């Protein structure tokens, strides 16, 4: 699927993550996190799994992590994807 519009989910509060999706070529990550060395690959893998579930392969993913746990990362990624695909009112229950 193709990104229809730039979309954001999350905040910059402690223990949260902000994810912004926009059109790109391939899957590109721009990750900012204090724990990037320890958890950067896991954060990217969690977001990538959501993108794969929606069959999105051309996207620029900007991520600002403030210590979010994996379920929070997944929830924010799903929300951002649904907003970017303009599926806000039609959740894909299989992904959840």
C-alpha positions as a printed Julia matrix, in Angstrom:
96×3 Matrix{Float64}:
   0.0    0.0    0.0
   1.09   3.55  -0.57
   1.18   6.33   2.0
  -1.61   8.8    1.16
  -0.64  11.53   3.62
   1.98  12.32   6.22
   0.79  11.1    9.61
   1.99  11.22  13.2
   1.22   9.27  16.35
   2.58   9.59  19.87
   4.07  12.33  22.01
   7.46  13.44  23.26
   6.55  12.63  26.87
   8.65  10.27  28.95
   7.97   6.56  28.24
   6.34   7.36  24.89
   7.42   7.42  21.26
   6.55   9.74  18.39
   6.34   8.19  14.93
   5.92  10.22  11.74
   5.3    8.45   8.44
   5.68  10.08   5.04
   6.24   8.94   1.48
   9.7    7.63   0.72
  11.66   5.2   -1.39
  12.03   1.86   0.3
  11.79   1.74   4.08
  14.01   4.43   5.59
  14.38   5.06   9.34
  15.44   8.28  11.06
  15.65   7.21  14.72
  16.45   9.48  17.65
  16.69   7.75  21.02
  18.81   7.87  24.15
  18.82   4.06  24.1
  19.45   3.62  20.37
  22.61   1.58  20.88
  20.84  -0.94  23.1
  17.33  -1.01  21.61
  17.49   0.71  18.21
  17.27  -2.53  16.24
  14.33  -3.77  18.34
  12.46  -0.47  17.9
  12.96  -0.6   14.13
  11.94  -4.28  13.99
   8.71  -3.6   15.88
   7.76  -0.75  13.54
   8.84  -2.74  10.47
   6.58  -5.64  11.5
   3.59  -3.29  11.48
   4.61  -1.84   8.1
   4.93  -5.39   6.73
   1.48  -6.31   8.03
   0.05  -3.41   6.02
   2.33  -4.19   3.04
   3.94  -0.75   3.1
   7.34  -0.7    1.42
   7.9    2.94   0.41
   7.97   5.05   3.55
  10.18   7.41   5.52
   9.8    6.68   9.24
  10.91   9.41  11.64
  11.03   8.18  15.21
  11.72  10.04  18.46
  11.84   7.53  21.31
  11.56   8.56  24.95
  11.79   5.07  26.47
   8.63   3.45  25.12
   7.97  -0.23  25.71
   7.29  -2.59  22.81
   3.45  -2.58  23.13
   3.46   1.23  23.06
   5.73   1.26  19.99
   3.41  -1.18  18.19
   0.29   0.79  19.11
   1.8    4.07  17.93
   2.99   2.44  14.68
  -0.47   1.02  13.97
  -2.08   4.39  14.65
   0.39   6.23  12.41
  -0.11   3.71   9.59
  -3.89   3.89   9.77
  -3.74   7.68   9.68
  -1.25   7.67   6.79
  -3.44   5.28   4.78
  -6.59   7.2    5.75
  -8.03   4.09   7.43
  -8.75   5.75  10.78
 -12.33   4.53  10.86
 -11.6    1.09   9.38
  -9.11  -0.7   11.64
  -7.38  -3.78  10.32
  -8.21  -6.17  13.17
  -5.87  -8.88  11.86
  -2.87  -6.63  12.55
  -3.89  -6.11  16.15
